[in-house]
Amino acid sequence: MKTRVITAIVAIGLFIPLLFFLPTVCLTAVCGGMMAVGAWELLYATGSCPKHPFLYISCAAAFLVPWVLSRPDAPLWPFLTVCALYMMAAFACGVFDHEHITYDMLGKGFLAAIILPLCFSSFLRIRNGDNGTLLVLMPWVTVWVCDSFALFTGMAFGKHKLAPYVSPKKTVEGSVGGLVFAVLACILYTVVLDKAFSLSLPLWSAVLYGIVGSTAGQIGDLSLSVIKRGAGIKDYGNLFPGHGGVWDRFDSILFAAPLFELLYLHILPRIGG
């Protein structure tokens, strides 16, 4: 527990300057680096293509995705270029070394190199969009509050297992408790934005995102755990002592951030919210 707390304090101490004070390129570089490490963790820890060129190609693609998708107005062609080059390189590995690079490994590669970085990049587009410095913390606060109160509620009232195979300690009661407190946190966040920063958002949108975001966060957590259980590993890595690797720490944000981006950057402006 001591190690987890120290790591969390250090991470927050580095995260805040990156998010609010340093040039955007620094945040993008850090996110790109984490995506590359995340791709390495997912492929290497699950026993896929150790020390094979396919591993390094996947890490390179994962690093590039946040760079080409970091802004809401980013053109599509750079991302399509990364996807096309990665597809050709990945399938070339399969064609010329089919004994090691199987269909299963190609699927893991696309997940690690393209899909997961694509989802995570929503966080950057929120940060670089309109009122981004004010809105960017909401998806993080939602999943953090949900995770924390799901744990506390589950410890106090949990009786029914939520997904025993994937996460034996998670309970239905804990899941509901996390969702309720996440909704309250979103409402509070919206009130603070209005009172302190004159950024007015409809409360219904906060309730909606509290429900959808916390649910998505829990699904993201369980989804990445499915891969770990299938591979027979406890953690993806040890980049964050006491917490594990990139996808042990940031699994909850994977689905929550894209849904937040859709709601606040695309849906609300269209309906005049």
PDB file of C-alpha atoms in Angstrom:
ATOM      1  CA  MET A   1       0.000   0.000   0.000  1.00  0.00           C
ATOM      2  CA  LYS A   2       2.840   2.408   0.838  1.00  0.00           C
ATOM      3  CA  THR A   3       4.383   1.856  -2.587  1.00  0.00           C
ATOM      4  CA  ARG A   4       1.028   2.449  -4.298  1.00  0.00           C
ATOM      5  CA  VAL A   5       0.510   5.725  -2.439  1.00  0.00           C
ATOM      6  CA  ILE A   6       4.025   7.004  -3.193  1.00  0.00           C
ATOM      7  CA  THR A   7       3.667   6.104  -6.871  1.00  0.00           C
ATOM      8  CA  ALA A   8       0.284   7.847  -7.054  1.00  0.00           C
ATOM      9  CA  ILE A   9       1.663  11.031  -5.464  1.00  0.00           C
ATOM     10  CA  VAL A  10       4.644  11.129  -7.822  1.00  0.00           C
ATOM     11  CA  ALA A  11       2.435  10.427 -10.853  1.00  0.00           C
ATOM     12  CA  ILE A  12      -0.012  13.202  -9.946  1.00  0.00           C
ATOM     13  CA  GLY A  13       2.902  15.564  -9.334  1.00  0.00           C
ATOM     14  CA  LEU A  14       4.134  14.912 -12.882  1.00  0.00           C
ATOM     15  CA  PHE A  15       0.688  14.738 -14.468  1.00  0.00           C
ATOM     16  CA  ILE A  16      -0.553  18.181 -13.377  1.00  0.00           C
ATOM     17  CA  PRO A  17       2.325  20.203 -14.929  1.00  0.00           C
ATOM     18  CA  LEU A  18       2.088  18.169 -18.127  1.00  0.00           C
ATOM     19  CA  LEU A  19      -1.623  18.787 -18.331  1.00  0.00           C
ATOM     20  CA  PHE A  20      -1.789  22.482 -17.500  1.00  0.00           C
ATOM     21  CA  PHE A  21       1.588  24.216 -17.712  1.00  0.00           C
ATOM     22  CA  LEU A  22       4.000  22.557 -20.143  1.00  0.00           C
ATOM     23  CA  PRO A  23       3.662  22.812 -23.952  1.00  0.00           C
ATOM     24  CA  THR A  24       1.180  20.420 -25.508  1.00  0.00           C
ATOM     25  CA  VAL A  25       3.977  18.638 -27.342  1.00  0.00           C
ATOM     26  CA  CYS A  26       5.329  17.415 -23.983  1.00  0.00           C
ATOM     27  CA  LEU A  27       2.013  15.813 -23.037  1.00  0.00           C
ATOM     28  CA  THR A  28       1.718  14.244 -26.497  1.00  0.00           C
ATOM     29  CA  ALA A  29       5.240  12.850 -26.258  1.00  0.00           C
ATOM     30  CA  VAL A  30       4.544  11.303 -22.856  1.00  0.00           C
ATOM     31  CA  CYS A  31       1.269   9.779 -24.095  1.00  0.00           C
ATOM     32  CA  GLY A  32       3.001   8.413 -27.181  1.00  0.00           C
ATOM     33  CA  GLY A  33       5.700   6.896 -25.004  1.00  0.00           C
ATOM     34  CA  MET A  34       3.114   5.297 -22.725  1.00  0.00           C
ATOM     35  CA  MET A  35       1.279   3.829 -25.701  1.00  0.00           C
ATOM     36  CA  ALA A  36       4.531   2.313 -26.963  1.00  0.00           C
ATOM     37  CA  VAL A  37       5.214   0.834 -23.525  1.00  0.00           C
ATOM     38  CA  GLY A  38       1.607  -0.370 -23.355  1.00  0.00           C
ATOM     39  CA  ALA A  39       1.973  -2.151 -26.706  1.00  0.00           C
ATOM     40  CA  TRP A  40       5.193  -3.777 -25.512  1.00  0.00           C
ATOM     41  CA  GLU A  41       3.526  -4.879 -22.276  1.00  0.00           C
ATOM     42  CA  LEU A  42       0.460  -6.348 -23.930  1.00  0.00           C
ATOM     43  CA  LEU A  43       2.402  -8.256 -26.590  1.00  0.00           C
ATOM     44  CA  TYR A  44       5.418  -9.279 -24.523  1.00  0.00           C
ATOM     45  CA  ALA A  45       3.641 -10.098 -21.262  1.00  0.00           C
ATOM     46  CA  THR A  46       1.109 -12.279 -23.060  1.00  0.00           C
ATOM     47  CA  GLY A  47       3.884 -14.250 -24.737  1.00  0.00           C
ATOM     48  CA  SER A  48       3.392 -12.859 -28.234  1.00  0.00           C
ATOM     49  CA  CYS A  49       6.400 -12.485 -30.551  1.00  0.00           C
ATOM     50  CA  PRO A  50       9.133 -11.862 -27.921  1.00  0.00           C
ATOM     51  CA  LYS A  51      12.043  -9.936 -29.474  1.00  0.00           C
ATOM     52  CA  HIS A  52      10.496 -10.264 -32.930  1.00  0.00           C
ATOM     53  CA  PRO A  53      10.456  -7.303 -35.371  1.00  0.00           C
ATOM     54  CA  PHE A  54       6.657  -7.446 -35.159  1.00  0.00           C
ATOM     55  CA  LEU A  55       6.921  -6.340 -31.529  1.00  0.00           C
ATOM     56  CA  TYR A  56       8.989  -3.265 -32.396  1.00  0.00           C
ATOM     57  CA  ILE A  57       6.805  -2.383 -35.370  1.00  0.00           C
ATOM     58  CA  SER A  58       3.744  -2.492 -33.111  1.00  0.00           C
ATOM     59  CA  CYS A  59       5.408  -0.272 -30.507  1.00  0.00           C
ATOM     60  CA  ALA A  60       6.370   2.266 -33.187  1.00  0.00           C
ATOM     61  CA  ALA A  61       2.802   2.441 -34.499  1.00  0.00           C
ATOM     62  CA  ALA A  62       1.411   2.804 -30.973  1.00  0.00           C
ATOM     63  CA  PHE A  63       3.809   5.707 -30.377  1.00  0.00           C
ATOM     64  CA  LEU A  64       2.700   7.491 -33.545  1.00  0.00           C
ATOM     65  CA  VAL A  65      -1.077   7.225 -33.085  1.00  0.00           C
ATOM     66  CA  PRO A  66      -1.352   9.902 -30.335  1.00  0.00           C
ATOM     67  CA  TRP A  67       0.774  12.273 -32.431  1.00  0.00           C
ATOM     68  CA  VAL A  68      -1.516  12.091 -35.459  1.00  0.00           C
ATOM     69  CA  LEU A  69      -4.742  12.191 -33.419  1.00  0.00           C
ATOM     70  CA  SER A  70      -3.898  14.696 -30.700  1.00  0.00           C
ATOM     71  CA  ARG A  71      -6.195  17.500 -31.897  1.00  0.00           C
ATOM     72  CA  PRO A  72      -9.972  17.596 -32.554  1.00  0.00           C
ATOM     73  CA  ASP A  73      -9.369  19.129 -36.001  1.00  0.00           C
ATOM     74  CA  ALA A  74      -6.628  16.659 -36.958  1.00  0.00           C
ATOM     75  CA  PRO A  75      -6.956  15.488 -40.591  1.00  0.00           C
ATOM     76  CA  LEU A  76      -7.674  11.830 -41.139  1.00  0.00           C
ATOM     77  CA  TRP A  77      -4.907  11.057 -43.620  1.00  0.00           C
ATOM     78  CA  PRO A  78      -1.985  10.855 -41.125  1.00  0.00           C
ATOM     79  CA  PHE A  79      -3.858   8.263 -39.049  1.00  0.00           C
ATOM     80  CA  LEU A  80      -4.804   6.311 -42.175  1.00  0.00           C
ATOM     81  CA  THR A  81      -1.157   6.415 -43.217  1.00  0.00           C
ATOM     82  CA  VAL A  82      -0.041   4.943 -39.889  1.00  0.00           C
ATOM     83  CA  CYS A  83      -2.744   2.261 -40.152  1.00  0.00           C
ATOM     84  CA  ALA A  84      -1.841   1.363 -43.744  1.00  0.00           C
ATOM     85  CA  LEU A  85       1.899   1.163 -43.077  1.00  0.00           C
ATOM     86  CA  TYR A  86       1.367  -0.869 -39.939  1.00  0.00           C
ATOM     87  CA  MET A  87      -1.003  -3.272 -41.697  1.00  0.00           C
ATOM     88  CA  MET A  88       1.479  -3.877 -44.506  1.00  0.00           C
ATOM     89  CA  ALA A  89       4.399  -4.344 -42.115  1.00  0.00           C
ATOM     90  CA  ALA A  90       2.418  -6.577 -39.742  1.00  0.00           C
ATOM     91  CA  PHE A  91       1.074  -8.827 -42.470  1.00  0.00           C
ATOM     92  CA  ALA A  92       4.525  -8.978 -44.054  1.00  0.00           C
ATOM     93  CA  CYS A  93       5.759 -10.419 -40.753  1.00  0.00           C
ATOM     94  CA  GLY A  94       2.994 -12.999 -40.939  1.00  0.00           C
ATOM     95  CA  VAL A  95       3.673 -13.843 -44.569  1.00  0.00           C
ATOM     96  CA  PHE A  96       7.412 -14.364 -44.149  1.00  0.00           C
ATOM     97  CA  ASP A  97       7.338 -15.846 -40.627  1.00  0.00           C
ATOM     98  CA  HIS A  98       3.976 -17.517 -40.359  1.00  0.00           C
ATOM     99  CA  GLU A  99       5.209 -19.985 -37.747  1.00  0.00           C
ATOM    100  CA  HIS A 100       5.745 -17.212 -35.202  1.00  0.00           C
ATOM    101  CA  ILE A 101       3.380 -14.447 -36.339  1.00  0.00           C
ATOM    102  CA  THR A 102       0.017 -16.160 -36.406  1.00  0.00           C
ATOM    103  CA  TYR A 103      -3.475 -14.781 -36.976  1.00  0.00           C
ATOM    104  CA  ASP A 104      -3.919 -14.627 -33.203  1.00  0.00           C
ATOM    105  CA  MET A 105      -0.779 -12.543 -32.783  1.00  0.00           C
ATOM    106  CA  LEU A 106      -1.762 -10.212 -35.608  1.00  0.00           C
ATOM    107  CA  GLY A 107      -5.037  -9.570 -33.795  1.00  0.00           C
ATOM    108  CA  LYS A 108      -3.201  -8.762 -30.570  1.00  0.00           C
ATOM    109  CA  GLY A 109      -0.907  -6.469 -32.521  1.00  0.00           C
ATOM    110  CA  PHE A 110      -3.750  -4.443 -34.021  1.00  0.00           C
ATOM    111  CA  LEU A 111      -5.306  -4.109 -30.574  1.00  0.00           C
ATOM    112  CA  ALA A 112      -2.055  -2.972 -28.964  1.00  0.00           C
ATOM    113  CA  ALA A 113      -0.766  -0.769 -31.780  1.00  0.00           C
ATOM    114  CA  ILE A 114      -3.906   0.874 -33.182  1.00  0.00           C
ATOM    115  CA  ILE A 115      -7.130   0.346 -31.250  1.00  0.00           C
ATOM    116  CA  LEU A 116      -6.022   1.016 -27.675  1.00  0.00           C
ATOM    117  CA  PRO A 117      -3.919   4.093 -28.603  1.00  0.00           C
ATOM    118  CA  LEU A 118      -6.857   5.345 -30.704  1.00  0.00           C
ATOM    119  CA  CYS A 119      -9.160   5.165 -27.669  1.00  0.00           C
ATOM    120  CA  PHE A 120      -6.605   6.739 -25.344  1.00  0.00           C
ATOM    121  CA  SER A 121      -5.999   9.611 -27.788  1.00  0.00           C
ATOM    122  CA  SER A 122      -9.484  10.920 -27.014  1.00  0.00           C
ATOM    123  CA  PHE A 123      -7.964  12.259 -23.800  1.00  0.00           C
ATOM    124  CA  LEU A 124      -5.571  14.429 -25.845  1.00  0.00           C
ATOM    125  CA  ARG A 125      -8.306  15.699 -28.141  1.00  0.00           C
ATOM    126  CA  ILE A 126     -10.388  16.710 -25.129  1.00  0.00           C
ATOM    127  CA  ARG A 127      -7.381  18.560 -23.709  1.00  0.00           C
ATOM    128  CA  ASN A 128      -6.761  20.373 -27.009  1.00  0.00           C
ATOM    129  CA  GLY A 129     -10.412  21.167 -27.738  1.00  0.00           C
ATOM    130  CA  ASP A 130     -12.551  24.113 -26.666  1.00  0.00           C
ATOM    131  CA  ASN A 131     -12.345  24.639 -22.876  1.00  0.00           C
ATOM    132  CA  GLY A 132     -10.087  21.596 -22.827  1.00  0.00           C
ATOM    133  CA  THR A 133      -8.144  22.556 -19.706  1.00  0.00           C
ATOM    134  CA  LEU A 134     -11.435  22.720 -17.802  1.00  0.00           C
ATOM    135  CA  LEU A 135     -13.080  19.620 -19.218  1.00  0.00           C
ATOM    136  CA  VAL A 136     -10.128  17.261 -19.455  1.00  0.00           C
ATOM    137  CA  LEU A 137     -10.252  16.099 -15.850  1.00  0.00           C
ATOM    138  CA  MET A 138     -13.906  15.040 -15.903  1.00  0.00           C
ATOM    139  CA  PRO A 139     -13.400  11.573 -17.460  1.00  0.00           C
ATOM    140  CA  TRP A 140     -10.456  10.961 -15.128  1.00  0.00           C
ATOM    141  CA  VAL A 141     -12.400  12.082 -12.061  1.00  0.00           C
ATOM    142  CA  THR A 142     -15.327   9.893 -13.145  1.00  0.00           C
ATOM    143  CA  VAL A 143     -13.303   6.688 -13.387  1.00  0.00           C
ATOM    144  CA  TRP A 144     -11.186   7.448 -10.302  1.00  0.00           C
ATOM    145  CA  VAL A 145     -14.266   8.118  -8.159  1.00  0.00           C
ATOM    146  CA  CYS A 146     -16.028   5.073  -9.592  1.00  0.00           C
ATOM    147  CA  ASP A 147     -13.016   2.811  -8.939  1.00  0.00           C
ATOM    148  CA  SER A 148     -12.525   4.104  -5.389  1.00  0.00           C
ATOM    149  CA  PHE A 149     -16.131   3.970  -4.270  1.00  0.00           C
ATOM    150  CA  ALA A 150     -16.756   0.657  -5.994  1.00  0.00           C
ATOM    151  CA  LEU A 151     -13.996  -0.717  -3.762  1.00  0.00           C
ATOM    152  CA  PHE A 152     -15.351   0.876  -0.577  1.00  0.00           C
ATOM    153  CA  THR A 153     -18.987   0.002  -1.321  1.00  0.00           C
ATOM    154  CA  GLY A 154     -18.044  -3.533  -2.259  1.00  0.00           C
ATOM    155  CA  MET A 155     -16.078  -4.007   0.964  1.00  0.00           C
ATOM    156  CA  ALA A 156     -19.015  -2.710   3.016  1.00  0.00           C
ATOM    157  CA  PHE A 157     -22.002  -4.240   1.232  1.00  0.00           C
ATOM    158  CA  GLY A 158     -20.739  -6.612  -1.458  1.00  0.00           C
ATOM    159  CA  LYS A 159     -22.431 -10.013  -1.597  1.00  0.00           C
ATOM    160  CA  HIS A 160     -22.949 -10.844  -5.281  1.00  0.00           C
ATOM    161  CA  LYS A 161     -19.951 -11.394  -7.536  1.00  0.00           C
ATOM    162  CA  LEU A 162     -19.884  -9.230 -10.658  1.00  0.00           C
ATOM    163  CA  ALA A 163     -17.466 -11.217 -12.858  1.00  0.00           C
ATOM    164  CA  PRO A 164     -15.860 -13.976 -10.774  1.00  0.00           C
ATOM    165  CA  TYR A 165     -13.536 -15.305 -13.484  1.00  0.00           C
ATOM    166  CA  VAL A 166     -12.174 -11.928 -14.511  1.00  0.00           C
ATOM    167  CA  SER A 167     -12.093 -10.138 -11.149  1.00  0.00           C
ATOM    168  CA  PRO A 168     -13.083 -12.273  -8.143  1.00  0.00           C
ATOM    169  CA  LYS A 169     -13.227  -9.354  -5.697  1.00  0.00           C
ATOM    170  CA  LYS A 170     -15.587  -7.110  -7.687  1.00  0.00           C
ATOM    171  CA  THR A 171     -19.244  -7.203  -6.670  1.00  0.00           C
ATOM    172  CA  VAL A 172     -22.523  -6.005  -8.125  1.00  0.00           C
ATOM    173  CA  GLU A 173     -23.080  -3.826  -5.048  1.00  0.00           C
ATOM    174  CA  GLY A 174     -19.659  -2.259  -5.474  1.00  0.00           C
ATOM    175  CA  SER A 175     -20.333  -1.602  -9.150  1.00  0.00           C
ATOM    176  CA  VAL A 176     -23.611   0.169  -8.376  1.00  0.00           C
ATOM    177  CA  GLY A 177     -21.998   2.161  -5.573  1.00  0.00           C
ATOM    178  CA  GLY A 178     -19.208   3.284  -7.887  1.00  0.00           C
ATOM    179  CA  LEU A 179     -21.737   4.382 -10.497  1.00  0.00           C
ATOM    180  CA  VAL A 180     -23.803   6.393  -7.996  1.00  0.00           C
ATOM    181  CA  PHE A 181     -20.802   8.262  -6.624  1.00  0.00           C
ATOM    182  CA  ALA A 182     -19.449   8.850 -10.133  1.00  0.00           C
ATOM    183  CA  VAL A 183     -22.732  10.556 -11.072  1.00  0.00           C
ATOM    184  CA  LEU A 184     -22.513  12.729  -7.968  1.00  0.00           C
ATOM    185  CA  ALA A 185     -18.890  13.590  -8.796  1.00  0.00           C
ATOM    186  CA  CYS A 186     -19.866  14.621 -12.343  1.00  0.00           C
ATOM    187  CA  ILE A 187     -22.667  16.831 -11.023  1.00  0.00           C
ATOM    188  CA  LEU A 188     -20.278  18.454  -8.541  1.00  0.00           C
ATOM    189  CA  TYR A 189     -17.669  18.953 -11.261  1.00  0.00           C
ATOM    190  CA  THR A 190     -20.272  20.634 -13.476  1.00  0.00           C
ATOM    191  CA  VAL A 191     -21.340  22.963 -10.646  1.00  0.00           C
ATOM    192  CA  VAL A 192     -17.711  23.921  -9.993  1.00  0.00           C
ATOM    193  CA  LEU A 193     -17.176  24.669 -13.691  1.00  0.00           C
ATOM    194  CA  ASP A 194     -20.217  26.935 -13.650  1.00  0.00           C
ATOM    195  CA  LYS A 195     -19.522  28.769 -10.377  1.00  0.00           C
ATOM    196  CA  ALA A 196     -15.738  29.064 -10.573  1.00  0.00           C
ATOM    197  CA  PHE A 197     -15.074  29.283 -14.313  1.00  0.00           C
ATOM    198  CA  SER A 198     -18.401  30.446 -15.806  1.00  0.00           C
ATOM    199  CA  LEU A 199     -18.562  27.371 -18.016  1.00  0.00           C
ATOM    200  CA  SER A 200     -22.201  26.345 -18.029  1.00  0.00           C
ATOM    201  CA  LEU A 201     -23.104  22.764 -18.904  1.00  0.00           C
ATOM    202  CA  PRO A 202     -26.558  21.185 -18.537  1.00  0.00           C
ATOM    203  CA  LEU A 203     -26.830  19.021 -15.436  1.00  0.00           C
ATOM    204  CA  TRP A 204     -28.534  16.284 -17.437  1.00  0.00           C
ATOM    205  CA  SER A 205     -25.323  15.886 -19.421  1.00  0.00           C
ATOM    206  CA  ALA A 206     -23.360  15.419 -16.201  1.00  0.00           C
ATOM    207  CA  VAL A 207     -25.820  12.762 -15.018  1.00  0.00           C
ATOM    208  CA  LEU A 208     -25.699  11.060 -18.412  1.00  0.00           C
ATOM    209  CA  TYR A 209     -21.933  10.991 -18.494  1.00  0.00           C
ATOM    210  CA  GLY A 210     -21.708   9.879 -14.872  1.00  0.00           C
ATOM    211  CA  ILE A 211     -23.815   6.840 -15.765  1.00  0.00           C
ATOM    212  CA  VAL A 212     -22.249   6.107 -19.142  1.00  0.00           C
ATOM    213  CA  GLY A 213     -18.691   7.052 -18.190  1.00  0.00           C
ATOM    214  CA  SER A 214     -18.584   5.004 -15.001  1.00  0.00           C
ATOM    215  CA  THR A 215     -20.129   2.020 -16.777  1.00  0.00           C
ATOM    216  CA  ALA A 216     -17.627   2.337 -19.609  1.00  0.00           C
ATOM    217  CA  GLY A 217     -14.797   2.654 -17.110  1.00  0.00           C
ATOM    218  CA  GLN A 218     -15.788  -0.554 -15.379  1.00  0.00           C
ATOM    219  CA  ILE A 219     -16.112  -2.354 -18.701  1.00  0.00           C
ATOM    220  CA  GLY A 220     -12.653  -1.106 -19.682  1.00  0.00           C
ATOM    221  CA  ASP A 221     -11.225  -2.420 -16.430  1.00  0.00           C
ATOM    222  CA  LEU A 222     -12.809  -5.839 -16.908  1.00  0.00           C
ATOM    223  CA  SER A 223     -11.929  -5.974 -20.607  1.00  0.00           C
ATOM    224  CA  LEU A 224      -8.196  -5.592 -20.044  1.00  0.00           C
ATOM    225  CA  SER A 225      -8.429  -8.072 -17.169  1.00  0.00           C
ATOM    226  CA  VAL A 226      -9.872 -10.679 -19.551  1.00  0.00           C
ATOM    227  CA  ILE A 227      -6.630 -10.568 -21.523  1.00  0.00           C
ATOM    228  CA  LYS A 228      -4.552 -10.969 -18.369  1.00  0.00           C
ATOM    229  CA  ARG A 229      -6.582 -13.931 -17.179  1.00  0.00           C
ATOM    230  CA  GLY A 230      -6.295 -15.598 -20.562  1.00  0.00           C
ATOM    231  CA  ALA A 231      -2.523 -15.090 -20.541  1.00  0.00           C
ATOM    232  CA  GLY A 232      -2.180 -16.196 -16.928  1.00  0.00           C
ATOM    233  CA  ILE A 233      -0.489 -13.006 -15.706  1.00  0.00           C
ATOM    234  CA  LYS A 234      -1.246 -10.748 -12.750  1.00  0.00           C
ATOM    235  CA  ASP A 235      -0.015  -7.438 -14.183  1.00  0.00           C
ATOM    236  CA  TYR A 236       0.980  -6.199 -17.623  1.00  0.00           C
ATOM    237  CA  GLY A 237       4.214  -4.685 -16.323  1.00  0.00           C
ATOM    238  CA  ASN A 238       5.830  -2.718 -13.514  1.00  0.00           C
ATOM    239  CA  LEU A 239       6.127   0.776 -14.962  1.00  0.00           C
ATOM    240  CA  PHE A 240       4.100   2.074 -11.998  1.00  0.00           C
ATOM    241  CA  PRO A 241       5.346   0.316  -8.829  1.00  0.00           C
ATOM    242  CA  GLY A 242       2.463  -1.010  -6.787  1.00  0.00           C
ATOM    243  CA  HIS A 243       0.018  -0.415  -9.639  1.00  0.00           C
ATOM    244  CA  GLY A 244       1.434  -2.495 -12.483  1.00  0.00           C
ATOM    245  CA  GLY A 245       1.875  -1.464 -16.092  1.00  0.00           C
ATOM    246  CA  VAL A 246       0.242   1.046 -18.414  1.00  0.00           C
ATOM    247  CA  TRP A 247      -2.918  -0.984 -18.996  1.00  0.00           C
ATOM    248  CA  ASP A 248      -3.198  -1.931 -15.333  1.00  0.00           C
ATOM    249  CA  ARG A 249      -3.395   1.758 -14.474  1.00  0.00           C
ATOM    250  CA  PHE A 250      -5.213   3.274 -17.473  1.00  0.00           C
ATOM    251  CA  ASP A 251      -7.640   0.522 -18.467  1.00  0.00           C
ATOM    252  CA  SER A 252     -10.689   2.370 -17.078  1.00  0.00           C
ATOM    253  CA  ILE A 253     -10.127   5.475 -19.202  1.00  0.00           C
ATOM    254  CA  LEU A 254     -10.051   3.575 -22.521  1.00  0.00           C
ATOM    255  CA  PHE A 255     -13.808   3.549 -23.106  1.00  0.00           C
ATOM    256  CA  ALA A 256     -14.730   6.477 -20.858  1.00  0.00           C
ATOM    257  CA  ALA A 257     -12.612   9.076 -22.696  1.00  0.00           C
ATOM    258  CA  PRO A 258     -14.023   8.432 -26.205  1.00  0.00           C
ATOM    259  CA  LEU A 259     -17.590   8.604 -24.879  1.00  0.00           C
ATOM    260  CA  PHE A 260     -16.812  11.866 -23.101  1.00  0.00           C
ATOM    261  CA  GLU A 261     -15.315  13.245 -26.316  1.00  0.00           C
ATOM    262  CA  LEU A 262     -18.441  12.291 -28.253  1.00  0.00           C
ATOM    263  CA  LEU A 263     -20.777  13.851 -25.704  1.00  0.00           C
ATOM    264  CA  TYR A 264     -19.028  17.119 -24.893  1.00  0.00           C
ATOM    265  CA  LEU A 265     -17.168  17.882 -28.118  1.00  0.00           C
ATOM    266  CA  HIS A 266     -19.676  16.640 -30.688  1.00  0.00           C
ATOM    267  CA  ILE A 267     -23.177  15.904 -29.355  1.00  0.00           C
ATOM    268  CA  LEU A 268     -23.741  18.844 -26.980  1.00  0.00           C
ATOM    269  CA  PRO A 269     -22.569  21.525 -29.467  1.00  0.00           C
ATOM    270  CA  ARG A 270     -24.952  20.129 -32.087  1.00  0.00           C
ATOM    271  CA  ILE A 271     -27.984  20.334 -29.816  1.00  0.00           C
ATOM    272  CA  GLY A 272     -27.008  23.676 -28.342  1.00  0.00           C
ATOM    273  CA  GLY A 273     -26.071  22.371 -24.907  1.00  0.00           C
TER     274      GLY A 273
END
